[in-house]
Structure formats: structure tokens, C-alpha cells
XYZ file of C-alpha atoms in Angstrom:
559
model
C 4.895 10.538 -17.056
C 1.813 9.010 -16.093
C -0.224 6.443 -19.058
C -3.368 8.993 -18.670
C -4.438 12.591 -18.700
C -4.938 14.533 -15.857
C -8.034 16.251 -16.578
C -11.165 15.318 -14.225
C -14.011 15.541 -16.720
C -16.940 15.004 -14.402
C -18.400 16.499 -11.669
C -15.918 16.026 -8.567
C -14.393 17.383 -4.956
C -11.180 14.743 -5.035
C -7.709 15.283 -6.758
C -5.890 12.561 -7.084
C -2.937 11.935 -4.229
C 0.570 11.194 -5.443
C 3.198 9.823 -2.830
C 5.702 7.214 -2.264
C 3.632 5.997 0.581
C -0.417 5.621 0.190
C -3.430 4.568 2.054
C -7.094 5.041 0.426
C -10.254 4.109 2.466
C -13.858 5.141 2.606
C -13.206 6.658 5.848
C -10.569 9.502 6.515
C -9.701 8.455 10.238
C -9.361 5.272 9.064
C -6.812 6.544 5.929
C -4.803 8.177 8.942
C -4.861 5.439 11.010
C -3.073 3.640 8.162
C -0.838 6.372 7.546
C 0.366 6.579 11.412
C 1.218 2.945 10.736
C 3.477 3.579 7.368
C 5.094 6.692 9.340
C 6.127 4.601 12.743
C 8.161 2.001 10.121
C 5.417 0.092 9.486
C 4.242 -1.529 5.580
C 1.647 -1.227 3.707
C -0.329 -4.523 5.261
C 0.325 -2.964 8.624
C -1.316 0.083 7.561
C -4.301 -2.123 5.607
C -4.977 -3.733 8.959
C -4.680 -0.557 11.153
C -7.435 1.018 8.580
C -9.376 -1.810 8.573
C -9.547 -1.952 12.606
C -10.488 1.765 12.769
C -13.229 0.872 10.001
C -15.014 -1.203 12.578
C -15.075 1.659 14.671
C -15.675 4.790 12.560
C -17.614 3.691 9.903
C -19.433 0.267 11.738
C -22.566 1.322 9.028
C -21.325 -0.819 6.777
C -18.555 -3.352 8.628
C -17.563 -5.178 11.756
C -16.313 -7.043 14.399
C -17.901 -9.939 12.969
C -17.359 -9.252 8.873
C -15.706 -11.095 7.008
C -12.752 -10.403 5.164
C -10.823 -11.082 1.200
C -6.963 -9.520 0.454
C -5.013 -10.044 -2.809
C -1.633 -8.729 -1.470
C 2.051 -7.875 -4.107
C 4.751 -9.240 -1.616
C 7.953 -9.871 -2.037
C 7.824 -9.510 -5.431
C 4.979 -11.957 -6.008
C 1.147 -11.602 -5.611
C -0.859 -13.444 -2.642
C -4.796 -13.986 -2.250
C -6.525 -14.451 0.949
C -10.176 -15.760 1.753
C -11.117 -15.376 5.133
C -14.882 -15.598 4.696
C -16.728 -17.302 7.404
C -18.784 -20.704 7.037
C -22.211 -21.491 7.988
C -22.661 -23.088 11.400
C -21.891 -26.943 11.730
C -25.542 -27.157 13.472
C -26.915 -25.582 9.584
C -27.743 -29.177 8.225
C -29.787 -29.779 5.192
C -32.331 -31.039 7.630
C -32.434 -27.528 10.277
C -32.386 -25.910 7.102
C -35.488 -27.352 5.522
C -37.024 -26.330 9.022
C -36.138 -22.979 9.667
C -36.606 -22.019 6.196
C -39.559 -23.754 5.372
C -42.106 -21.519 2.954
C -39.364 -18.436 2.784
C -37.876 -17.930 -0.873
C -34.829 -16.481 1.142
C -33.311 -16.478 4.513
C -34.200 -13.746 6.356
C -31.539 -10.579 6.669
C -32.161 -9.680 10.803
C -32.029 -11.901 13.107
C -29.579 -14.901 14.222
C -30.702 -17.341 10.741
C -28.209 -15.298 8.306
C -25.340 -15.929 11.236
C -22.067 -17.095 10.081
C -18.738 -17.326 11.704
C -17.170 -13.884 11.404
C -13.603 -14.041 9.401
C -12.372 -11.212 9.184
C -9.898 -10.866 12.867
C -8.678 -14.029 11.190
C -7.162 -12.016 8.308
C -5.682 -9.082 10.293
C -4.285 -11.974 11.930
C -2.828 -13.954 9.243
C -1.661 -10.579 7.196
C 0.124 -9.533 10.517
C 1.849 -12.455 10.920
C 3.106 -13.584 7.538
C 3.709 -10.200 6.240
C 3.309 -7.386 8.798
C 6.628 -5.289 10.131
C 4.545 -4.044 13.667
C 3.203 -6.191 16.342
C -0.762 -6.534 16.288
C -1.456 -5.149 19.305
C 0.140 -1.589 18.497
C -1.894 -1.927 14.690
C -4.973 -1.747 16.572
C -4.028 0.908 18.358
C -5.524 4.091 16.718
C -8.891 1.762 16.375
C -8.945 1.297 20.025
C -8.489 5.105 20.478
C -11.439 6.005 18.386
C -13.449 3.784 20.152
C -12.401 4.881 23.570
C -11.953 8.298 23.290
C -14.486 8.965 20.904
C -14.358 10.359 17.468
C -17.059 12.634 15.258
C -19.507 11.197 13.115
C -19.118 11.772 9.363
C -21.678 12.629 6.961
C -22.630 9.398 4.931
C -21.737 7.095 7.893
C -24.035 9.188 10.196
C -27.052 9.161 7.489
C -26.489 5.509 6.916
C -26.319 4.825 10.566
C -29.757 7.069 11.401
C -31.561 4.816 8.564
C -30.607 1.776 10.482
C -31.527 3.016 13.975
C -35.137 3.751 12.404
C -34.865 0.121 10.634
C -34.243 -1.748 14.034
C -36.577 0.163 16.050
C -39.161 -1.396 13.940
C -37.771 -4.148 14.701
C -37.573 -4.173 18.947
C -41.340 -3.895 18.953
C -41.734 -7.666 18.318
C -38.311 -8.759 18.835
C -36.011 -7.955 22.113
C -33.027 -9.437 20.251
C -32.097 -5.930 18.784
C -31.789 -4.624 22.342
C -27.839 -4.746 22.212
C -27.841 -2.920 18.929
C -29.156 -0.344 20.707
C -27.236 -0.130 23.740
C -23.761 -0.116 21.614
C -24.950 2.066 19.154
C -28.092 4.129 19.878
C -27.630 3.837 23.865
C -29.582 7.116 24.000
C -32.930 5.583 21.867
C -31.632 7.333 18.715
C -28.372 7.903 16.461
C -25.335 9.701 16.625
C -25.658 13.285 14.831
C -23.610 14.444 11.885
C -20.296 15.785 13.857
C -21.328 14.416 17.151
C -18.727 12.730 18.938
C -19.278 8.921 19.014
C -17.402 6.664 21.879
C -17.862 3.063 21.489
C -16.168 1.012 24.764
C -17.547 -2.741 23.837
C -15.232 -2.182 20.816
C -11.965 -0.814 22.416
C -12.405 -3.627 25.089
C -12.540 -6.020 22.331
C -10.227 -4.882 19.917
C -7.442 -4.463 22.834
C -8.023 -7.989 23.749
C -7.450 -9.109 20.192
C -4.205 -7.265 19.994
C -3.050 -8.838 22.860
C -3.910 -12.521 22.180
C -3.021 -11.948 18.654
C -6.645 -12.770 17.927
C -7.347 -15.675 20.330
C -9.348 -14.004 22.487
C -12.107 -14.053 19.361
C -11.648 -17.249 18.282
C -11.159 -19.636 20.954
C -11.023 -17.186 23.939
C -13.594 -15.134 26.267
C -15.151 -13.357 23.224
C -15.678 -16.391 21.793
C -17.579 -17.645 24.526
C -19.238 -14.563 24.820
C -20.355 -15.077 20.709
C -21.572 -18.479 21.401
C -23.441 -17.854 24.646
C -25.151 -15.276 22.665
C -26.151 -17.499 19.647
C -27.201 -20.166 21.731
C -29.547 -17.482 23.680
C -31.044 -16.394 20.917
C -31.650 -19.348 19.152
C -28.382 -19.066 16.740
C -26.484 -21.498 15.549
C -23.236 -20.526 16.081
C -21.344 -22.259 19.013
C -17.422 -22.592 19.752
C -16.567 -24.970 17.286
C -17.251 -23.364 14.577
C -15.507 -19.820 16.146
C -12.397 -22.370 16.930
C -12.168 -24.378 13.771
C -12.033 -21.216 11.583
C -9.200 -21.238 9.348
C -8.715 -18.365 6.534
C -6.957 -19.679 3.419
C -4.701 -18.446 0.892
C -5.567 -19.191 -2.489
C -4.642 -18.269 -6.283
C -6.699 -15.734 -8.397
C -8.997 -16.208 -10.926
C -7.808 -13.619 -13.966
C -8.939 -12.160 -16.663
C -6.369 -10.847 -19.865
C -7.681 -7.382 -20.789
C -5.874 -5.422 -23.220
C -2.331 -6.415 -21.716
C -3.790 -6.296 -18.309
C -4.218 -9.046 -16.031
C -7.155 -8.100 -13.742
C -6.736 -10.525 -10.277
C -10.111 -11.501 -8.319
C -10.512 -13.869 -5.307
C -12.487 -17.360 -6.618
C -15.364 -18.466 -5.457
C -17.078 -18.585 -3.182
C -16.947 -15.120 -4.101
C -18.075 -13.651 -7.280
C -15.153 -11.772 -8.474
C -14.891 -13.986 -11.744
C -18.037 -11.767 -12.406
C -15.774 -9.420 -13.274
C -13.336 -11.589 -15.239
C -16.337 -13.000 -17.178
C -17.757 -9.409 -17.782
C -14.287 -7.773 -18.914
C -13.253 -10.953 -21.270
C -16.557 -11.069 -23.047
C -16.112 -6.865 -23.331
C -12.913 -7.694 -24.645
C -13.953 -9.608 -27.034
C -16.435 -6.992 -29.132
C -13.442 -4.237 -28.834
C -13.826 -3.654 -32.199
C -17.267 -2.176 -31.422
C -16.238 -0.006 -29.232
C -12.203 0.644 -29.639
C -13.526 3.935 -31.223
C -16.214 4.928 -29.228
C -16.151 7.776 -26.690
C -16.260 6.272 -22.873
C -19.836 7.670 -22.442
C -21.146 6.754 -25.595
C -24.582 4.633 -25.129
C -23.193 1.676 -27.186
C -20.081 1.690 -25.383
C -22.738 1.306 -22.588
C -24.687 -0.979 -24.025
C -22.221 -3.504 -24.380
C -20.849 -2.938 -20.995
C -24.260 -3.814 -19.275
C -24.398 -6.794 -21.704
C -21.198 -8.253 -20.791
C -21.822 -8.109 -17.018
C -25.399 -9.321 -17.289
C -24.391 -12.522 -19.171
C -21.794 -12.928 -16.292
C -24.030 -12.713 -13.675
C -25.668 -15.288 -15.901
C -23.456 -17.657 -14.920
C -22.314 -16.657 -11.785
C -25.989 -16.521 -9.700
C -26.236 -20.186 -11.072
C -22.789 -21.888 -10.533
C -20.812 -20.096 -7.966
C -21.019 -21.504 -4.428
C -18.261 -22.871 -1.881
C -16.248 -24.031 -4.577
C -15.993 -27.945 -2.467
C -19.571 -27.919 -4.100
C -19.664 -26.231 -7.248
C -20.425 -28.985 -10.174
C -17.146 -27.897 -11.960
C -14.076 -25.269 -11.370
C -14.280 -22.053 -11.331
C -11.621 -21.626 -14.334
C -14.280 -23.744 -16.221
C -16.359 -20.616 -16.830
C -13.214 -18.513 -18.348
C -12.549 -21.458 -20.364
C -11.523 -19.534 -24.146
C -13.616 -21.450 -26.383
C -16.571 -20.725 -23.537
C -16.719 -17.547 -23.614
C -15.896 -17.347 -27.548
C -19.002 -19.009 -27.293
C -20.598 -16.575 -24.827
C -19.767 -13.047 -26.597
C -21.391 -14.584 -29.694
C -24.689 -14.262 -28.197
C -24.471 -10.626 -27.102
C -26.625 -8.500 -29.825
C -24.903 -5.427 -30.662
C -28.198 -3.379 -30.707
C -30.761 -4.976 -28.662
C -30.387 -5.591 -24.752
C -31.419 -8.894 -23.899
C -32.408 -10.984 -20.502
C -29.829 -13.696 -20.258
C -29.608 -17.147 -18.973
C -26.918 -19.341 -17.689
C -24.731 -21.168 -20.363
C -22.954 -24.425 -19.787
C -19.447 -24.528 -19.623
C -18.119 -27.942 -21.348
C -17.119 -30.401 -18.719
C -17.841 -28.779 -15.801
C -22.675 -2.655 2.791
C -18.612 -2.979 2.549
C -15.636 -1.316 3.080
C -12.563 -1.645 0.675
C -9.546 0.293 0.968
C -5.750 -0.346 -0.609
C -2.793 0.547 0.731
C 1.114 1.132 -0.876
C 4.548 1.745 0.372
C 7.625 3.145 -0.376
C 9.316 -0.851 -0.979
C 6.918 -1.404 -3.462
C 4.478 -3.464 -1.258
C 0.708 -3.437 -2.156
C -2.212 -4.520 0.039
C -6.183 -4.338 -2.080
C -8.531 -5.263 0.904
C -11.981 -5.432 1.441
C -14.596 -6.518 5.068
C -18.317 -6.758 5.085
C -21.098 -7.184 7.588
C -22.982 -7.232 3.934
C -25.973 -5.447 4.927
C -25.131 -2.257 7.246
C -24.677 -3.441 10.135
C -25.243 -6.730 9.253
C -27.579 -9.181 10.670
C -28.786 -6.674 13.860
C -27.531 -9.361 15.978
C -24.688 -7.745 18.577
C -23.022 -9.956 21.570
C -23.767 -7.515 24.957
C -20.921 -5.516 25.958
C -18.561 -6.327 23.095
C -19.186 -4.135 19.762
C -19.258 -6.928 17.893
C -21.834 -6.555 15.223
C -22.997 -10.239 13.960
C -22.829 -10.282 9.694
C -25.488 -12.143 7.966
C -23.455 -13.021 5.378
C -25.841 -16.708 5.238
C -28.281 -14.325 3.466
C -26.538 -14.954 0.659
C -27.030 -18.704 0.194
C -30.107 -19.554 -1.906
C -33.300 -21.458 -1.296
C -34.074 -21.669 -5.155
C -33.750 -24.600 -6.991
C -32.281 -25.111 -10.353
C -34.068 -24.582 -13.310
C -33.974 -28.200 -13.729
C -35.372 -29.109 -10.016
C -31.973 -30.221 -8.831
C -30.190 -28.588 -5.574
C -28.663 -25.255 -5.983
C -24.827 -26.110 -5.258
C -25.385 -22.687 -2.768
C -28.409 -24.125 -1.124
C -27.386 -24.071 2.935
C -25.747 -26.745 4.593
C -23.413 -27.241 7.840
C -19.715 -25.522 7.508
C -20.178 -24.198 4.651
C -18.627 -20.808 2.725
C -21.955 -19.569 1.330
C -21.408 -16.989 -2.411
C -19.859 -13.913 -1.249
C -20.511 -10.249 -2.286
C -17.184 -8.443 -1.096
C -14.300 -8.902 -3.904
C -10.968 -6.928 -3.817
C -9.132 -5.916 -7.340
C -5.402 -6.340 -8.049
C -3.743 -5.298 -11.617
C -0.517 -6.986 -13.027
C 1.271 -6.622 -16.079
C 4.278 -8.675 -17.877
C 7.490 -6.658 -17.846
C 10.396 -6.886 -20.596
C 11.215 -10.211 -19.019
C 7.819 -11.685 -18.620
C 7.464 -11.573 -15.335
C 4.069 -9.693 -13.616
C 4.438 -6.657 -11.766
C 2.055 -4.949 -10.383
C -0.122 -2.257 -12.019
C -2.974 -0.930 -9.364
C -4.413 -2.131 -6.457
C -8.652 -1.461 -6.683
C -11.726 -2.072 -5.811
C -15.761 -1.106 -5.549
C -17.657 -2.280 -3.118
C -21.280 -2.764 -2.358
C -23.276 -5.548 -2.727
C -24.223 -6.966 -6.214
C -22.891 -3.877 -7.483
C -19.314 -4.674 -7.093
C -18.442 -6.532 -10.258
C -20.191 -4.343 -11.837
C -18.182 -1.548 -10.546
C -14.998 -2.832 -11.290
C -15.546 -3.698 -15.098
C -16.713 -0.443 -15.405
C -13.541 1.268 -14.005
C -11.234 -1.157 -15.199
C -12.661 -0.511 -19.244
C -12.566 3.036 -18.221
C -9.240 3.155 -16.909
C -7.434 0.992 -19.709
C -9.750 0.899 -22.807
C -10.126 4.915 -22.543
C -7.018 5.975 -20.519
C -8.667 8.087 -17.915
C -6.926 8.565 -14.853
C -7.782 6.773 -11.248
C -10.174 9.521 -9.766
C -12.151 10.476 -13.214
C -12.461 6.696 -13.592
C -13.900 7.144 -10.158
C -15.508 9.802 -10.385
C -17.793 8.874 -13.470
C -21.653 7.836 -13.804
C -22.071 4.451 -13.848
C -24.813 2.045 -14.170
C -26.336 -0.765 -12.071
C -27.852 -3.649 -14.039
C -30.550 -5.046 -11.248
C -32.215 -7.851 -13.256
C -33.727 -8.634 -16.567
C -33.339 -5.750 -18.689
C -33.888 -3.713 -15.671
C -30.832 -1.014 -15.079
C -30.241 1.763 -13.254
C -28.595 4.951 -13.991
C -26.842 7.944 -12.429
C -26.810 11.421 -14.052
C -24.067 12.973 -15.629
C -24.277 11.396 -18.617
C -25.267 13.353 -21.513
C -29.324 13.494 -21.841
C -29.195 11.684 -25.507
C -27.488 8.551 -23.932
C -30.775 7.866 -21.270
C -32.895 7.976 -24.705
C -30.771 5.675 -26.932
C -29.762 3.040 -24.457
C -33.959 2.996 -23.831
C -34.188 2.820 -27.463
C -31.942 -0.621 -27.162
C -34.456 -1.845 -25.135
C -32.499 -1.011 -21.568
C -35.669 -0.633 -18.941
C -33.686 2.147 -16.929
C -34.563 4.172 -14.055
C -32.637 7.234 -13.575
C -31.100 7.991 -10.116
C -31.739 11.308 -8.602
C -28.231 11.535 -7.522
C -24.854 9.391 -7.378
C -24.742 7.583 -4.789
C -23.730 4.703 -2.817
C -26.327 2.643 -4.523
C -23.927 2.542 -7.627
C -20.442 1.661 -5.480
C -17.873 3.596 -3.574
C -14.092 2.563 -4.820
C -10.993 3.520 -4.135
C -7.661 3.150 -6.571
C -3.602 2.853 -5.956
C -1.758 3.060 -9.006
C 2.286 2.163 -9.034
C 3.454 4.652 -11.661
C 7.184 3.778 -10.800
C 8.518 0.823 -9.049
C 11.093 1.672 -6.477
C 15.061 1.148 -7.423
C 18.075 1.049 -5.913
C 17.946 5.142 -6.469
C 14.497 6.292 -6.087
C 11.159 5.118 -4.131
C 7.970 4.659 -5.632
C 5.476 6.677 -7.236
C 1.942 6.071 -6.545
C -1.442 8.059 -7.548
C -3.914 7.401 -5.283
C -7.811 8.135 -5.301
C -11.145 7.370 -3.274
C -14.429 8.705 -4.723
C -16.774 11.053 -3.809
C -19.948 8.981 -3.180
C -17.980 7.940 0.236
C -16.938 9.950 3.120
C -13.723 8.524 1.356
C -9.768 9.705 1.146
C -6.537 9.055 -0.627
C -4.079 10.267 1.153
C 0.234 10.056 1.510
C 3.498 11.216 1.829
């Protein structure tokens, strides 16, 4: 029997899915493209990458050619984490940057400046290769289809996509460099309708041509020429070096323990250990809240709290972790964040600064099969379609991931360890979520594979499904499914309906500045959840509940 109800107490069109097999996206082509993988013999990571393709295709709103890329991965009975974000140009010195970005307090989102090298054909490729059962080249298949035969435009991908059209048209009247966003993607002046059938032939060409170089062809190749040629012309930084010296890395988690749960994030340079920060400090005032109903404004309270003293932390220490003035595991350091939950006021919300440790637009989707492998993925252009910049004639859309290095200083005048500089990973947005759990033995097996994505909002997002999910027992899709909140800055948070009307007047009452959405919506994250109910045996396969929320064109789906 499952550890949860299976009631779905707020406002929904999903049911959960369960199956031996799973895939869960924000896309449903992109869910069957995964599926068509698991039912040719394929695994789960063959059916991660085969969604993940068809992402760059069906939903390119919100993810590319040119994203980059994060996996934590159960394998073989063991859990494996992958970073293949892209660094900054080698050309990016301290010196070009002090140029460029002279009088700007932040590098600008269009345009070739927030370039960096894309990573995330890198991880198809190194997924495929260590742990995929199907050759690359027939993974990519259903994405190339989509793109060559064309396939209907969904509802929030097409409103998404008409925002951007208007956003870039603005844009061509002082700039020509948004000219081949518009010929791949609004060829006809304007976007795609709602339903209208979409063919994109820059990205089956390219996609085909990574299949059959096993990824080459982007990365040292005639795409890769085509990527630098492009830079160069438009006064990027980007050249072949930096597309050829790519490497993506496999590294271990950062983890947090809460309430028997071990909740996996990728380090930095991306700001998963957000989350971990967030959830251990939560942890930590349980007896505030152990009896508290889910939706209960101090159960809230605390929640916003917890993640606002993380991001605390997190906006001034995490950076490519080469430059970082201590590790990462610093800042879950037990007597640190004793320390840290101290200062949270029960009552009263509060605007929180950084402490000092002692001594130093996304698409996620999971995937599950019926051998117990688990795949939590996630790929970015970070905003829509990243940084408007698109090499002619090859659907790939440029990310401006660089956006998210910082031009501040320190509140001490010293360098920001995130502060641009040549080949380097700059703090990342996009974080995938793994669960384990000791067994009997002692040893971890997995729980869930999850995430949340968008922007700032992700950490966010997954403490508040993760409290939801273990501290209060709902199930994957009303974990989902429920309003959630977006701290922005300050004491300044956001809010979705749903909740009851007292809980807007008492969290105010706390001192929470809150704006109340009109709707839930992206805004406030899009997730999706895989949950291993029952490890296979010798007798039986898996069983696996499944969900993707309704603020995405989303779907769980198996068999």
C-alpha cells in the first residue's frame, strides 16, 4: 500500500499514473517520445534523453539546443550526479568584462554578452554512453520527427512562445541580430497558433547530425563551426575552443537528512543546497509545526523563513565552486545551521542576511523502469528561449545562462566569487531532485525521483513539495497540485490562491508583504514526481506513481 492517501484535495485535472515503466515531462510528445524508447527495450536514461531531445523541439519556449543540462541518476544500484553546465567564454577575462559591462548592475539577458558554451548534447552524450541500452542516433529519433514532420502547438508553450515573438520584435528594430530567431521560429513575422502545426528543419538537421557523430558534430564538428562563426559575427565570445574543451562532470550530491529522507541536489555551481539549507533549517523547528495542518499560515510562515535565510547564503557564496571561499558542505555544516534556525522568529517574518559558516525557463522531467533504474533530469536556456541569439539554419537557440553571474560586490567591497571571468561555470538556476532512504541493512535506495523548475523559484519549489510530501504525507500529484508561494526578496512574497482566505490575512499579520496571484501559474514552478513504491524482485517488477502538474502542458504517463 502506498505511505499516503489518495485523495487530491485541491483544485486539479491530473490523476496520478501508476506503472512499472514511467516517464513524466512538461510536454506530452515529449513523455511519449520517452515511452517509445522504454517500449523498443530501451531504459529509463534512454527514455530521459529521447524526452529531453523532443523538448528542444516541442516545447523550445523554455529549452534548447544550446541549454545546459544537470542529472542525478539510481544505477546499478547506486546513485550518480551529472553537471554538464556550460562555462563562460575563455575570451570573458576580468579585463573584457570590466569593458563590456561597464555602468550595468547586470549583464544584459538578449544579446551575445550572457553567451555561454551550451552543455547540455554533452549530457545526452555522456548518459548514452555510460548508461544507455539504445544507440544515440535512434534516441533522437522521435525529436527529429517532430521537427521534420511537424507537430501541433500546445497551449502554454504556444502562449509562452507568442510573448516572446512580441518581446524580440521589439527587439529587431535596433538590433538585426534577432533576425534568425525569427526565421526558425516566427518565419512568417509572427508565432505559431495554439494547435497549429509547427515544423522546425534547422533542428532535425541538427539533431540527426548529433545522433550520428554521437555529439561531435556540436562540439568539435560543422555545428560547432557554425556556433563560433556566429559568435564571432556578432560580436560573441564564444569560439571553438571553448565548444571543444567542454567536458561535463560527474560529481557527488550535496544532501540534506529530512525526517528519514535523504533529499540529493547537484552542488554548486548550482543552487540546489538552497534546498538542503531550506529543508534542514525547517527540520529543525518541527516541533512548531509537526501538528500543524499543511496549509496552515505558520506552517507557511516558517517555510518562507527557512528558504529565505537559504537564499541568504546561497546569493552570497555559491559560484563555480574552483572559486567559492570555502566548500559547499561548509554551509550544511550541523553546528551552522543549529546556529542558523536559531535566528528564525516564530512570529515575525524577517529580511535576512548572509551568515558565516566557520572556516570556510526550464524543463525537468524523470523517468523509471521496470529494473528499477531512475533518471531526475533537468535543461535550461534559463530565460525562454534564452539569450535571442540563434546560429542561421541550425535551431540552435543560444542560452544566456552568463546572466546569472553577478556584477555586485560584496558587502564588504571585495569581489563576488560569481563576478565573470574566462572559463568559468557561472551560479546555475536549473537543479534536479533525487530521494533515498536507508533500508534494513543501511544501505540507500531510492525513494522518488523530482523536481520544480523555473528560475529562482526552484528551491523553493522543491522544499515546499518535499515538506508536503513527507512532513504531511500527501501523495505526488496533491503535493503537486497545491498553492505555493514565491518568496521574491525582502519580506516580499508572492502567493497563489487556493489557500483558505484567513491564511493571506495572518501570514500579512506576520509581517509577509504578499501579493496575491490571480491564478497558478508557471510563475510559482511546474514539477513533475516518480515515486518507487516497490522495488523490483526476482518475482515482480516495480511499482511506480507518477505525476506532472497542471500549471504545465505536463504528463505522467506508463505502462
Amino acid at each position: 500500500m502506498p505511505p499516503f492517501p489518495n485523495d487530491l484535495p485541491y483544485q486539479t485535472s491530473r490523476e496520478p499514473v501508476y506503472a512499472a515503466n514511467c516517464v513524466a515531462t512538461s510536454q506530452p510528445l515529449a513523455a511519449q517520445a520517452g515511452l517509445e524508447m522504454l517500449r523498443l527495450g530501451g531504459n529509463a536514461f534512454d527514455a530521459a534523453i529521447a524526452a529531453a531531445a523532443a523538448l528542444t523541439v516541442v516545447e523550445p519556449t523554455s529549452n534548447g539546443i544550446g541549454s545546459d543540462a544537470f542529472a542525478i541518476l539510481w544505477a546499478g544500484g547506486g546513485l550518480h550526479a551529472l553537471n554538464a553546465s556550460g562555462r563562460s567564454p575563455a575570451l570573458l577575462t576580468e579585463d573584457e568584462a570590466a569593458r563590456r559591462f561597464a555602468g550595468k548592475s547586470r549583464i544584459p539577458f538578449y544579446g551575445w554578452d550572457g553567451v555561454t558554451t551550451p552543455g547540455c548534447v554533452s549530457a545526452w552524450v555522456e548518459i548514452n554512453d555510460k548508461f544507455g541500452a539504445l544507440p544515440l542516433s535512434r534516441v533522437l529519433a522521435p525529436a527529429i520527427k517532430y521537427a521534420r514532420d511537424g507537430f501541433p502547438l500546445s497551449p502554454q508553450t504556444g502562449s509562452a512562445w507568442a510573448r516572446a515573438a512580441r518581446g524580440y520584435a521589439q527587439g529587431l528594430e535596433s538590433s538585426p541580430e534577432f533576425q534568425p530567431w525569427f526565421d526558425t521560429f516566427a518565419p512568417n513575422g509572427q508565432a505559431p497558433q495554439v494547435g497549429e502545426l509547427v515544423r522546425l528543419p534547422g533542428h532535425a538537421d541538427t539533431l540527426q547530425a548529433i545522433g550520428e557523430s554521437n555529439g561531435r558534430a556540436f562540439y568539435t564538428g560543422e555545428l560547432a563551426a557554425k556556433i563560433a562563426k556566429a559568435s564571432e559575427s556578432g560580436g560573441g565570445l564564444l569560439r571553438r575552443d571553448d565548444l571543444a574543451e567542454h567536458e561535463p562532470e560527474w560529481v557527488r550530491t550535496v544532501t540534506a537528512n529530512y525526517l528519514g529522507w535523504t533529499v540529493h541536489e547537484i552542488p554548486p555551481n548550482g543552487q540546489g543546497i538552497a534546498a538542503c539549507i531550506g529543508l534542514e533549517l525547517l527540520e529543525r523547528h518541527r516541533d512548531s509545526w509537526k501538528d500543524l495542518d499543511p496549509d496552515d499560515p505558520k506552517n507557511l510562515h516558517l517555510q518562507i523563513e527557512a528558504i529565505k535565510a537559504a537564499f541568504a547564503d546561497t546569493s552570497r557564496y555559491v559560484a563555480d565552486e574552483k572559486h567559492m571561499p570555502f566548500r559547499p558542505e561548509q554551509l550544511l555544516e550541523r553546528s551552522y545551521l543549529d546556529r542558523r534556525a536559531k535566528e528564525i522568529d516564530l512570529s515575525r517574518a524577517q529580511a535576512w542576511d548572509h551568515g558565516t559558516p566557520m572556516g570556510g525557463g526550464t524543463v525537468y522531467l524523470c523517468a523509471s523502469d521496470a529494473q528499477g533504474n531512475m533518471i531526475s533530469f533537468i535543461q535550461s536556456n534559463y530565460t525562454g528561449f534564452g539569450s535571442g541569439m540563434v546560429v542561421p539554419g541550425t535551431g540552435i537557440a543560444l542560452q544566456n545562462r552568463g546572466c546569472c553571474f553577478t556584477l555586485d560586490k560584496t558587502a564588504d567591497g571585495s569581489p563576488h566569487p560569481n563576478r565573470p571571468g574566462p572559463r568559468k561555470l557561472p551560479y546555475h538556476t536549473i537543479i534536479p531532485g533525487f530521494v533515498t532512504q536507508l533500508d534494513s541493512k543501511g544501505n540507500d535506495q531510492p525513494v522518488m525521483a523530482f523536481g520544480v523548475m523555473g528560475g529562482f523559484m526552484q528551491p523553493q519549489g522543491h522544499l515546499q513539495v518535499i515538506h508536503r510530501l513527507r512532513a504531511h504525507q500527501q501523495n505526488p500529484q496533491a503535493a503537486l497540485d497545491a498553492p505555493r508561494f514565491r518568496w521574491d526578496e525582502a519580506n516580499q512574497t508572492r502567493i497563489e490562491p487556493g489557500f483558505n482566505p484567513d491564511v493571506y490575512e495572518k501570514l500579512r499579520a506576520m509581517g509577509h508583504e504578499l501579493t496575491e496571484s490571480g491564478s497558478r501559474n508557471v510563475s510559482f514552478g511546474r514539477g513533475q514526481i516518480i515515486w518507487q513504491l516497490q522495488p523490483p524482485t526476482d518475482d515482480a517488477p516495480p511499482v511506480y506513481v507518477a505525476a506532472s502538474e497542471q500549471r504545465a502542458d505536463g504528463q505522467a504517463v506508463g505502462f
